[in-house]
Amino acid sequence: MLVTLFYHLLLNCLPAPPPFSFLPAPDSGFAHLNRTDTLLPPAERFKKATALSQYLFNGPRYHVYDRTAKTHQFYKSRNLLTGTLHYDGRDYGPLNMHFDTSLKQLVVEQPFNGYLVRLDTAKIAHFTIDGDYFRSIADHPQLKKGFYQIISDEKTKLYCRRSKQRIEKAEDQTLYAIFLTVDAFYMSAPGRDFVRIQKKKDLFRYFPQHKALLRSYFRTNRSSSFKEDIEQHLREIVKIIDHPSHHL
């Protein structure tokens, strides 16, 4: 009797849930609370309400390293970004997450306690983060195993393997970390293998039938460095190759 009274008092004293919401897919098969559940004993209600987090958030903790570095290891931002996730056959989201592109590790925030959890990479089929879609690729004849951002998946495919390299530099007898972006971009034409694109000549070699379109594009955009703005250039070139009549 005293235990039951304690649980009632505990549940009534709990603060309101934070604005962050954790929504599993409707067919995820996990329990969630509904009107009937309010008739359960408090201990059972608590167990059922936390069943989701016990499954997804029971991995090893992730601790943000090199917090004082001028650059960071994450995709896009030091701050947590909103995303969705297909994990071990089920859909989850929205979630607060980091994508550590140095360790190639997806990290999610536990929505109730705020700590960070490293997910099992082998169980991740695909995810979105800040609206960008990533797919896990393995056993591919041209692409290394890992997560690839699917920038274009139409006739001409453009994938990117996001990566940052951690190096250490010395200044005033102190070592500090720097993260350098070393993204790799891959393109594929219909019926052809993926190739990595690093320079303009890679495009001319891979798309000899589109040399006129490519020359015209680079004449118009000569003020922008291909090396420094490679992603934006490749996004535009995919559009030109797939829809040449729109760019005449």
XYZ file of N, CA and C in Angstrom:
744
model
N 0.832 -1.205 0.000
C 0.000 0.000 0.000
C 0.862 1.248 0.000
N 1.902 1.242 0.849
C 2.800 2.395 0.914
C 3.579 2.554 -0.377
N 3.960 1.417 -0.984
C 4.713 1.476 -2.250
C 3.857 2.082 -3.339
N 2.598 1.639 -3.423
C 1.691 2.179 -4.441
C 1.487 3.673 -4.235
N 1.295 4.097 -2.980
C 1.121 5.517 -2.684
C 2.358 6.311 -3.082
N 3.531 5.725 -2.830
C 4.788 6.397 -3.204
C 4.867 6.625 -4.707
N 4.525 5.598 -5.497
C 4.580 5.733 -6.953
C 3.598 6.797 -7.435
N 2.388 6.837 -6.849
C 1.428 7.861 -7.241
C 1.978 9.249 -6.961
N 2.578 9.429 -5.784
C 3.150 10.722 -5.442
C 4.308 11.079 -6.368
N 5.137 10.072 -6.707
C 6.278 10.297 -7.581
C 5.834 10.739 -8.966
N 4.845 10.033 -9.536
C 4.369 10.373 -10.879
C 3.716 11.746 -10.904
N 3.001 12.103 -9.830
C 2.343 13.406 -9.792
C 3.325 14.547 -9.627
N 4.510 14.246 -9.084
C 5.508 15.293 -8.855
C 6.471 15.459 -10.024
N 6.431 14.534 -10.959
C 7.351 14.632 -12.092
C 7.051 15.880 -12.900
N 8.088 16.593 -13.397
C 7.851 17.794 -14.211
C 7.249 17.412 -15.547
N 6.656 18.391 -16.205
C 6.078 18.155 -17.532
C 7.176 17.753 -18.494
N 6.884 16.905 -19.479
C 7.905 16.464 -20.428
C 8.429 17.633 -21.237
N 9.685 17.580 -21.678
C 10.265 18.663 -22.461
C 9.593 18.746 -23.817
N 9.805 19.900 -24.519
C 9.161 20.063 -25.824
C 9.645 19.072 -26.859
N 10.850 18.494 -26.666
C 11.336 17.484 -27.597
C 10.429 16.260 -27.548
N 10.109 15.703 -28.691
C 9.244 14.520 -28.737
C 9.954 13.378 -29.430
N 9.677 12.193 -28.983
C 10.246 10.996 -29.582
C 9.105 10.180 -30.149
N 9.054 10.041 -31.469
C 7.917 9.387 -32.100
C 8.370 8.177 -32.890
N 8.081 6.961 -32.425
C 8.393 5.775 -33.220
C 7.407 5.645 -34.359
N 7.775 4.846 -35.341
C 6.845 4.569 -36.425
C 5.626 3.851 -35.886
N 4.442 4.071 -36.502
C 3.219 3.429 -35.994
C 3.310 1.923 -35.918
N 4.098 1.301 -36.802
C 4.185 -0.156 -36.817
C 5.430 -0.671 -36.119
N 6.030 0.150 -35.259
C 7.290 -0.254 -34.649
C 7.129 -1.446 -33.718
N 5.909 -1.679 -33.236
C 5.692 -2.828 -32.366
C 6.013 -2.567 -30.920
N 6.455 -1.341 -30.583
C 6.771 -1.029 -29.204
C 5.557 -0.474 -28.488
N 5.540 -0.661 -27.182
C 4.410 -0.163 -26.383
C 4.505 1.338 -26.208
N 3.355 1.992 -26.104
C 3.301 3.389 -25.705
C 2.008 3.586 -24.921
N 1.971 4.653 -24.147
C 0.847 4.853 -23.248
C -0.381 5.357 -23.984
N -1.546 4.844 -23.604
C -2.814 5.360 -24.095
C -3.781 5.461 -22.915
N -5.046 5.734 -23.194
C -6.008 5.957 -22.116
C -6.154 4.710 -21.233
N -6.132 3.526 -21.848
C -6.272 2.291 -21.068
C -5.099 2.101 -20.120
N -3.897 2.563 -20.559
C -2.709 2.377 -19.740
C -2.786 3.137 -18.421
N -3.594 4.176 -18.349
C -3.679 4.935 -17.103
C -4.290 4.113 -15.978
N -4.921 2.976 -16.330
C -5.506 2.102 -15.316
C -4.483 1.129 -14.747
N -3.297 1.067 -15.367
C -2.261 0.160 -14.879
C -1.661 0.694 -13.586
N -1.073 -0.209 -12.782
C -0.348 0.251 -11.598
C 0.795 1.182 -12.009
N 1.186 2.119 -11.163
C 2.229 3.085 -11.516
C 3.521 2.450 -12.014
N 3.955 1.358 -11.374
C 5.206 0.724 -11.794
C 5.100 0.196 -13.223
N 3.936 -0.377 -13.572
C 3.743 -0.896 -14.923
C 3.663 0.241 -15.932
N 3.030 1.347 -15.538
C 2.941 2.503 -16.421
C 4.335 3.033 -16.740
N 5.176 3.123 -15.716
C 6.542 3.615 -15.927
C 7.325 2.683 -16.838
N 7.210 1.385 -16.617
C 7.934 0.404 -17.421
C 7.519 0.479 -18.885
N 6.188 0.612 -19.128
C 5.693 0.654 -20.491
C 6.078 1.954 -21.181
N 6.029 3.055 -20.453
C 6.335 4.356 -21.040
C 7.792 4.464 -21.455
N 8.686 3.737 -20.782
C 10.110 3.832 -21.074
C 10.621 2.660 -21.903
N 9.717 1.832 -22.414
C 10.155 0.668 -23.198
C 10.940 1.087 -24.425
N 10.532 2.173 -25.080
C 11.215 2.636 -26.287
C 12.643 3.047 -25.985
N 12.804 3.880 -24.965
C 14.135 4.384 -24.660
C 15.050 3.268 -24.178
N 14.478 2.284 -23.496
C 15.306 1.170 -23.033
C 15.902 0.411 -24.202
N 15.206 0.390 -25.337
C 15.721 -0.342 -26.503
C 16.717 0.500 -27.293
N 16.322 1.706 -27.679
C 17.157 2.517 -28.563
C 18.322 3.169 -27.840
N 18.143 3.511 -26.580
C 19.130 4.309 -25.872
C 19.949 3.512 -24.869
N 20.083 2.210 -25.079
C 20.837 1.404 -24.120
C 22.266 1.135 -24.587
N 22.752 1.900 -25.565
C 24.116 1.725 -26.053
C 25.125 2.471 -25.197
N 26.389 2.412 -25.573
C 27.433 3.102 -24.807
C 27.294 4.615 -24.903
N 27.701 5.298 -23.860
C 27.632 6.752 -23.835
C 28.646 7.338 -24.815
N 28.297 8.486 -25.351
C 29.209 9.245 -26.218
C 29.550 10.548 -25.504
N 30.847 10.840 -25.405
C 31.306 12.062 -24.776
C 31.960 12.944 -25.837
N 31.502 14.166 -25.937
C 32.038 15.089 -26.941
C 33.495 15.382 -26.599
N 34.384 15.084 -27.505
C 35.810 15.292 -27.296
C 36.272 16.548 -28.052
N 37.427 17.048 -27.667
C 38.004 18.251 -28.295
C 37.008 19.410 -28.306
N 36.411 19.644 -27.168
C 35.418 20.714 -27.069
C 36.006 22.096 -27.334
N 37.299 22.273 -27.053
C 37.907 23.590 -27.206
C 38.514 23.803 -28.596
N 38.414 22.816 -29.461
C 38.974 22.966 -30.808
C 38.230 24.052 -31.576
N 38.951 24.772 -32.433
C 38.333 25.848 -33.205
C 37.351 25.294 -34.240
N 37.645 24.125 -34.747
C 36.727 23.450 -35.653
C 36.126 22.261 -34.906
N 35.226 21.540 -35.549
C 34.555 20.438 -34.853
C 34.451 19.216 -35.768
N 34.062 18.100 -35.167
C 34.039 16.815 -35.843
C 32.681 16.456 -36.431
N 31.679 17.300 -36.249
C 30.310 16.929 -36.591
C 29.887 17.413 -37.980
N 28.858 16.775 -38.486
C 28.264 17.199 -39.750
C 27.505 18.505 -39.527
N 27.902 19.521 -40.247
C 27.258 20.845 -40.297
C 27.457 21.714 -39.068
N 27.260 21.185 -37.857
C 27.189 22.071 -36.699
C 27.635 21.368 -35.425
N 28.192 22.159 -34.501
C 28.480 21.640 -33.165
C 27.194 21.301 -32.413
N 26.126 22.003 -32.757
C 24.849 21.817 -32.064
C 24.161 20.548 -32.551
N 23.343 19.975 -31.692
C 22.537 18.840 -32.084
C 21.571 19.248 -33.189
N 21.387 18.360 -34.154
C 20.473 18.592 -35.265
C 19.319 17.588 -35.190
N 18.221 17.934 -35.781
C 17.050 17.058 -35.766
C 17.106 16.086 -36.935
N 16.747 14.831 -36.678
C 16.773 13.845 -37.745
C 15.844 12.676 -37.467
N 15.846 11.743 -38.394
C 15.089 10.501 -38.266
C 16.029 9.341 -38.542
N 15.557 8.136 -38.229
C 16.473 7.005 -38.233
C 15.733 5.704 -38.511
N 16.312 4.856 -39.367
C 15.821 3.489 -39.556
C 16.853 2.573 -38.908
N 16.486 2.030 -37.750
C 17.440 1.317 -36.906
C 16.921 -0.073 -36.575
N 17.690 -1.077 -36.952
C 17.341 -2.462 -36.661
C 15.932 -2.801 -37.154
N 15.591 -2.296 -38.339
C 14.324 -2.629 -38.965
C 13.155 -1.752 -38.584
N 13.376 -0.729 -37.749
C 12.282 0.134 -37.312
C 12.636 1.600 -37.523
N 11.608 2.415 -37.704
C 11.783 3.849 -37.911
C 11.614 4.603 -36.593
N 12.461 5.609 -36.382
C 12.406 6.446 -35.187
C 12.560 7.909 -35.577
N 11.952 8.773 -34.782
C 12.153 10.187 -34.973
C 10.889 10.989 -34.728
N 11.035 12.298 -34.601
C 12.302 13.037 -34.704
C 13.190 12.828 -33.476
N 14.486 12.895 -33.715
C 15.487 12.722 -32.676
C 16.500 13.859 -32.770
N 17.080 14.211 -31.637
C 18.238 15.105 -31.642
C 19.480 14.248 -31.833
N 20.339 14.625 -32.772
C 21.479 13.767 -33.076
C 22.696 14.551 -33.554
N 23.832 13.885 -33.440
C 25.091 14.301 -34.047
C 25.503 13.218 -35.045
N 26.170 13.631 -36.127
C 26.879 12.677 -36.969
C 28.351 13.042 -36.893
N 29.113 12.250 -36.140
C 30.550 12.453 -35.986
C 31.229 11.930 -37.245
N 31.634 12.833 -38.128
C 32.200 12.428 -39.416
C 33.678 12.075 -39.320
N 34.278 12.274 -38.161
C 35.645 11.825 -37.947
C 35.664 10.353 -37.544
N 34.772 9.985 -36.635
C 34.670 8.589 -36.188
C 33.656 7.790 -37.005
N 32.922 8.468 -37.911
C 31.846 7.839 -38.703
C 30.800 7.217 -37.755
N 30.398 7.994 -36.773
C 29.532 7.499 -35.710
C 28.281 8.363 -35.595
N 27.112 7.709 -35.588
C 25.857 8.415 -35.381
C 25.521 8.381 -33.892
N 25.170 9.551 -33.359
C 24.942 9.729 -31.933
C 23.561 10.343 -31.738
N 22.789 9.819 -30.797
C 21.464 10.381 -30.507
C 21.405 10.826 -29.057
N 20.563 11.831 -28.823
C 20.371 12.338 -27.465
C 19.213 11.614 -26.799
N 19.448 11.134 -25.580
C 18.373 10.542 -24.804
C 17.405 11.673 -24.438
N 16.144 11.589 -24.872
C 15.259 12.751 -24.742
C 14.855 13.107 -23.326
N 14.995 12.192 -22.377
C 14.554 12.464 -21.013
C 15.703 12.890 -20.107
N 16.889 12.333 -20.330
C 18.035 12.644 -19.477
C 19.062 13.548 -20.156
N 19.033 13.617 -21.488
C 19.913 14.530 -22.198
C 21.301 13.990 -22.487
N 21.611 12.766 -22.069
C 22.939 12.254 -22.378
C 22.971 11.697 -23.806
N 24.172 11.522 -24.335
C 24.365 11.094 -25.716
C 24.710 9.611 -25.771
N 24.164 8.929 -26.771
C 24.346 7.482 -26.925
C 24.885 7.191 -28.314
N 25.906 6.340 -28.381
C 26.442 5.868 -29.668
C 25.615 4.687 -30.149
N 25.115 4.799 -31.372
C 24.309 3.724 -31.922
C 25.196 2.662 -32.574
N 24.660 1.464 -32.686
C 25.355 0.362 -33.350
C 25.294 0.603 -34.851
N 26.431 0.928 -35.447
C 26.480 1.286 -36.869
C 25.912 0.184 -37.750
N 26.122 -1.064 -37.387
C 25.659 -2.185 -38.203
C 24.142 -2.253 -38.290
N 23.430 -1.627 -37.338
C 21.968 -1.688 -37.319
C 21.316 -0.502 -38.040
N 22.119 0.444 -38.513
C 21.588 1.641 -39.163
C 21.499 1.407 -40.663
N 20.287 1.429 -41.202
C 20.097 1.277 -42.647
C 20.181 2.626 -43.345
N 19.542 3.624 -42.768
C 19.598 4.980 -43.324
C 19.120 5.960 -42.264
N 19.436 7.240 -42.475
C 18.991 8.273 -41.543
C 18.957 9.615 -42.261
N 18.219 10.543 -41.677
C 18.252 11.922 -42.140
C 18.753 12.789 -40.996
N 19.448 13.855 -41.348
C 19.903 14.810 -40.344
C 19.852 16.190 -40.969
N 19.123 17.083 -40.327
C 18.903 18.436 -40.836
C 18.371 18.413 -42.273
N 17.533 17.421 -42.570
C 16.915 17.319 -43.885
C 17.734 16.615 -44.940
N 18.965 16.207 -44.622
C 19.827 15.514 -45.586
C 19.776 14.007 -45.346
N 19.733 13.261 -46.443
C 19.511 11.816 -46.365
C 20.826 11.056 -46.530
N 21.083 10.113 -45.612
C 22.278 9.277 -45.647
C 21.861 7.809 -45.686
N 22.609 7.031 -46.441
C 22.332 5.607 -46.566
C 23.594 4.816 -46.238
N 23.417 3.702 -45.545
C 24.537 2.809 -45.272
C 24.791 1.931 -46.492
N 26.031 1.920 -46.963
C 26.393 1.135 -48.143
C 27.488 0.145 -47.754
N 27.284 -1.100 -48.125
C 28.274 -2.151 -47.842
C 28.340 -3.095 -49.038
N 29.468 -3.752 -49.202
C 29.650 -4.744 -50.274
C 29.365 -4.148 -51.650
N 29.782 -2.914 -51.849
C 29.604 -2.256 -53.143
C 30.905 -2.382 -53.939
N 30.816 -2.652 -55.238
C 32.053 -2.873 -56.006
C 32.939 -1.637 -56.155
N 32.361 -0.428 -56.076
C 33.176 0.783 -56.229
C 33.239 1.664 -54.981
N 32.281 1.523 -54.081
C 32.202 2.417 -52.930
C 32.621 1.699 -51.651
N 33.454 2.364 -50.859
C 33.866 1.804 -49.591
C 32.671 1.713 -48.640
N 32.747 0.788 -47.729
C 31.690 0.622 -46.739
C 31.563 1.875 -45.891
N 30.322 2.324 -45.667
C 30.127 3.487 -44.829
C 28.817 4.183 -45.116
N 28.649 5.355 -44.505
C 27.462 6.177 -44.725
C 27.740 7.157 -45.859
N 26.777 7.254 -46.781
C 26.895 8.181 -47.905
C 25.680 9.092 -47.947
N 25.937 10.375 -48.100
C 24.837 11.298 -48.325
C 24.384 11.149 -49.770
N 23.101 10.920 -49.963
C 22.547 10.764 -51.309
C 22.090 12.150 -51.776
N 22.956 12.824 -52.501
C 22.644 14.179 -52.959
C 21.722 14.125 -54.170
N 22.011 13.214 -55.078
C 21.131 12.991 -56.232
C 21.079 11.497 -56.498
N 19.871 10.981 -56.702
C 19.707 9.553 -56.968
C 18.851 9.348 -58.217
N 18.914 10.314 -59.125
C 18.141 10.231 -60.358
C 18.982 9.569 -61.445
N 18.897 10.051 -62.682
C 19.671 9.426 -63.760
C 21.170 9.504 -63.464
N 21.631 10.688 -63.177
C 23.028 10.861 -62.772
C 23.067 10.908 -61.253
N 23.794 9.982 -60.664
C 23.823 9.871 -59.203
C 25.018 10.637 -58.643
N 24.787 11.290 -57.526
C 25.854 12.015 -56.831
C 25.776 11.660 -55.353
N 26.810 10.951 -54.876
C 26.889 10.552 -53.475
C 28.104 11.236 -52.846
N 28.017 11.440 -51.539
C 29.143 12.038 -50.824
C 29.419 11.265 -49.544
N 30.669 10.926 -49.364
C 31.095 10.289 -48.103
C 31.703 11.389 -47.228
N 30.906 11.850 -46.267
C 31.341 12.943 -45.401
C 32.416 12.464 -44.436
N 33.477 13.247 -44.345
C 34.579 12.820 -43.485
C 35.379 14.032 -43.023
N 35.874 13.942 -41.794
C 36.787 14.948 -41.268
C 37.997 14.246 -40.665
N 39.154 14.833 -40.903
C 40.407 14.263 -40.408
C 40.902 15.091 -39.220
N 41.182 14.415 -38.131
C 41.687 15.102 -36.936
C 43.204 15.152 -36.980
N 43.737 16.364 -36.848
C 45.184 16.537 -36.762
C 45.489 17.401 -35.545
N 46.725 17.357 -35.111
C 47.140 18.175 -33.968
C 48.214 19.156 -34.409
N 48.096 20.374 -33.938
C 49.082 21.410 -34.222
C 49.600 21.977 -32.916
N 50.850 22.431 -32.969
C 51.472 23.006 -31.778
C 51.517 24.521 -31.902
N 51.143 25.182 -30.825
C 51.190 26.641 -30.783
C 51.489 27.062 -29.361
N 52.573 27.835 -29.205
C 53.004 28.263 -27.865
C 53.181 27.066 -26.938
N 53.838 26.039 -27.466
C 54.147 24.820 -26.722
C 52.891 24.088 -26.243
N 51.780 24.315 -26.935
C 50.530 23.634 -26.600
C 49.977 22.956 -27.838
N 49.557 21.704 -27.682
C 48.942 20.979 -28.781
C 47.447 21.237 -28.794
N 46.908 21.487 -29.967
C 45.467 21.643 -30.087
C 44.987 20.926 -31.345
N 43.740 20.511 -31.309
C 43.176 19.704 -32.400
C 42.526 20.582 -33.453
N 42.612 20.105 -34.692
C 41.935 20.734 -35.824
C 41.273 19.620 -36.625
N 40.061 19.880 -37.085
C 39.367 18.916 -37.930
C 39.279 19.473 -39.349
N 39.869 18.737 -40.281
C 39.893 19.149 -41.681
C 38.836 18.371 -42.456
N 38.063 19.070 -43.257
C 37.045 18.415 -44.075
C 37.707 17.724 -45.263
N 37.436 16.430 -45.408
C 38.007 15.644 -46.510
C 36.894 14.820 -47.170
N 35.799 15.493 -47.500
C 34.673 14.811 -48.129
C 35.082 14.213 -49.473
N 34.458 13.093 -49.821
C 34.723 12.442 -51.115
C 33.408 12.357 -51.888
N 33.424 12.843 -53.146
C 32.228 12.869 -53.992
C 32.342 11.824 -55.098
N 31.245 11.107 -55.313
C 31.210 10.045 -56.312
C 30.018 10.261 -57.240
N 30.244 10.039 -58.531
C 29.176 10.187 -59.516
C 29.039 8.909 -60.327
N 27.831 8.689 -60.833
C 27.575 7.523 -61.678
C 26.551 7.900 -62.740
N 26.871 7.612 -63.991
C 25.936 7.782 -65.096
C 25.162 6.484 -65.283
N 24.006 6.535 -65.936
C 23.207 5.312 -66.123
C 24.017 4.173 -66.741
N 23.997 3.019 -66.059
C 24.686 1.843 -66.572
C 26.190 1.859 -66.414
N 26.732 2.818 -65.670
C 28.191 2.914 -65.517
C 28.585 2.888 -64.046
N 29.869 2.581 -63.809
C 30.388 2.497 -62.449
C 30.464 3.875 -61.800
N 30.503 3.869 -60.468
C 30.773 5.095 -59.731
C 32.255 5.458 -59.865
N 32.532 6.745 -59.971
C 33.910 7.226 -59.959
C 33.994 8.415 -59.012
N 35.150 8.587 -58.410
C 35.351 9.740 -57.538
C 35.708 10.951 -58.395
N 35.075 12.075 -58.087
C 35.332 13.313 -58.806
C 36.085 14.257 -57.877
N 37.295 14.641 -58.297
C 38.109 15.555 -57.503
C 38.487 16.817 -58.275
N 38.593 16.677 -59.591
C 39.026 17.801 -60.421
C 38.111 17.935 -61.636
N 38.228 19.065 -62.311
C 37.434 19.291 -63.515
C 37.698 18.212 -64.567
N 38.962 17.836 -64.706
C 39.306 16.866 -65.750
C 38.638 15.512 -65.503
N 38.330 15.206 -64.228
C 37.615 13.962 -63.940
C 36.234 13.981 -64.581
N 35.597 15.145 -64.585
C 34.279 15.277 -65.208
C 34.366 15.131 -66.725
N 35.337 15.792 -67.340
C 35.488 15.719 -68.792
C 35.825 14.298 -69.242
N 36.599 13.598 -68.416
C 36.975 12.224 -68.752
C 35.776 11.278 -68.612
N 34.953 11.509 -67.613
C 33.830 10.608 -67.354
C 32.612 10.919 -68.231
N 32.471 12.187 -68.604
C 31.324 12.604 -69.423
C 31.788 13.210 -70.755
N 32.479 12.443 -71.584
C 32.972 13.020 -72.855
C 31.840 13.502 -73.759
N 30.673 12.890 -73.648
C 29.532 13.280 -74.482
C 28.939 14.616 -74.052
N 29.350 15.115 -72.883
C 28.810 16.378 -72.375
C 29.889 17.463 -72.302
N 30.936 17.346 -73.083
C 32.027 18.322 -73.005
C 31.551 19.737 -73.299
N 30.687 19.889 -74.287
C 30.207 21.231 -74.640
C 29.432 21.858 -73.483
N 28.565 21.065 -72.840
C 27.807 21.567 -71.702
C 28.727 21.942 -70.541
N 29.722 21.106 -70.305
C 30.648 21.366 -69.204
C 31.475 22.616 -69.463
N 31.980 22.769 -70.687
C 32.770 23.972 -71.014
C 31.924 25.229 -70.841
N 30.692 25.168 -71.316
C 29.803 26.321 -71.188
C 29.552 26.644 -69.720
N 29.356 25.622 -68.905
C 29.103 25.844 -67.478
C 30.309 26.495 -66.813
N 31.505 25.994 -67.077
C 32.685 26.522 -66.408
C 33.053 27.920 -66.912
N 32.742 28.236 -68.166
C 32.952 29.601 -68.640
C 32.048 30.579 -67.882
N 30.824 30.156 -67.635
C 29.862 31.011 -66.927
C 30.219 31.147 -65.451
N 30.873 30.136 -64.882
C 31.158 30.118 -63.442
C 32.656 30.133 -63.156
N 33.412 30.829 -63.990
C 34.870 30.820 -63.844
C 35.347 31.542 -62.583
N 34.514 32.395 -62.020
C 34.931 33.126 -60.824
C 34.915 32.264 -59.572
N 34.266 31.118 -59.628
C 34.153 30.241 -58.458
C 35.136 29.082 -58.576
N 35.925 28.863 -57.539
C 36.922 27.796 -57.538
C 36.253 26.430 -57.482
N 36.601 25.555 -58.412
C 36.007 24.218 -58.409
C 36.440 23.445 -57.170
N 37.698 23.574 -56.786
C 38.205 22.827 -55.634
C 37.536 23.275 -54.343
N 37.366 24.574 -54.168
C 36.807 25.088 -52.926
C 35.289 24.933 -52.861
N 34.635 24.963 -54.012
C 33.168 24.882 -54.055
C 32.702 23.642 -54.825
N 33.425 22.549 -54.648
C 33.162 21.365 -55.459
C 31.733 20.854 -55.293
N 31.210 20.878 -54.085
C 29.865 20.341 -53.891
C 28.825 21.139 -54.675
N 28.883 22.462 -54.576
C 27.911 23.278 -55.287
C 28.039 23.105 -56.798
N 29.278 23.021 -57.288
C 29.493 22.802 -58.721
C 28.904 21.463 -59.169
N 29.147 20.413 -58.408
C 28.651 19.091 -58.802
C 27.127 19.026 -58.755
N 26.532 19.684 -57.789
C 25.066 19.727 -57.738
C 24.504 20.373 -59.006
N 25.114 21.466 -59.438
C 24.633 22.159 -60.630
C 24.899 21.339 -61.888
N 26.048 20.676 -61.944
C 26.403 19.888 -63.132
C 25.462 18.696 -63.295
N 25.058 18.070 -62.190
C 24.089 16.975 -62.269
C 22.792 17.469 -62.902
N 22.340 18.636 -62.499
C 21.115 19.201 -63.072
C 21.276 19.453 -64.568
N 22.429 19.970 -64.954
C 22.670 20.276 -66.367
C 22.699 19.002 -67.207
N 23.369 17.977 -66.695
C 23.491 16.722 -67.454
C 22.139 16.025 -67.575
N 21.370 16.023 -66.483
C 20.078 15.331 -66.501
C 18.993 16.115 -67.238
N 19.131 17.437 -67.265
C 18.115 18.286 -67.905
C 18.778 19.339 -68.782
N 19.483 18.925 -69.814
C 20.240 19.882 -70.636
C 19.363 20.939 -71.296
N 18.140 20.594 -71.655
C 17.270 21.554 -72.333
C 16.900 22.730 -71.436
N 17.006 22.549 -70.115
C 16.670 23.632 -69.186
C 17.792 24.625 -69.065
N 18.960 24.321 -69.626
C 20.138 25.166 -69.429
C 20.733 25.637 -70.742
N 19.967 25.550 -71.813
C 20.437 26.038 -73.105
C 20.363 27.563 -73.158
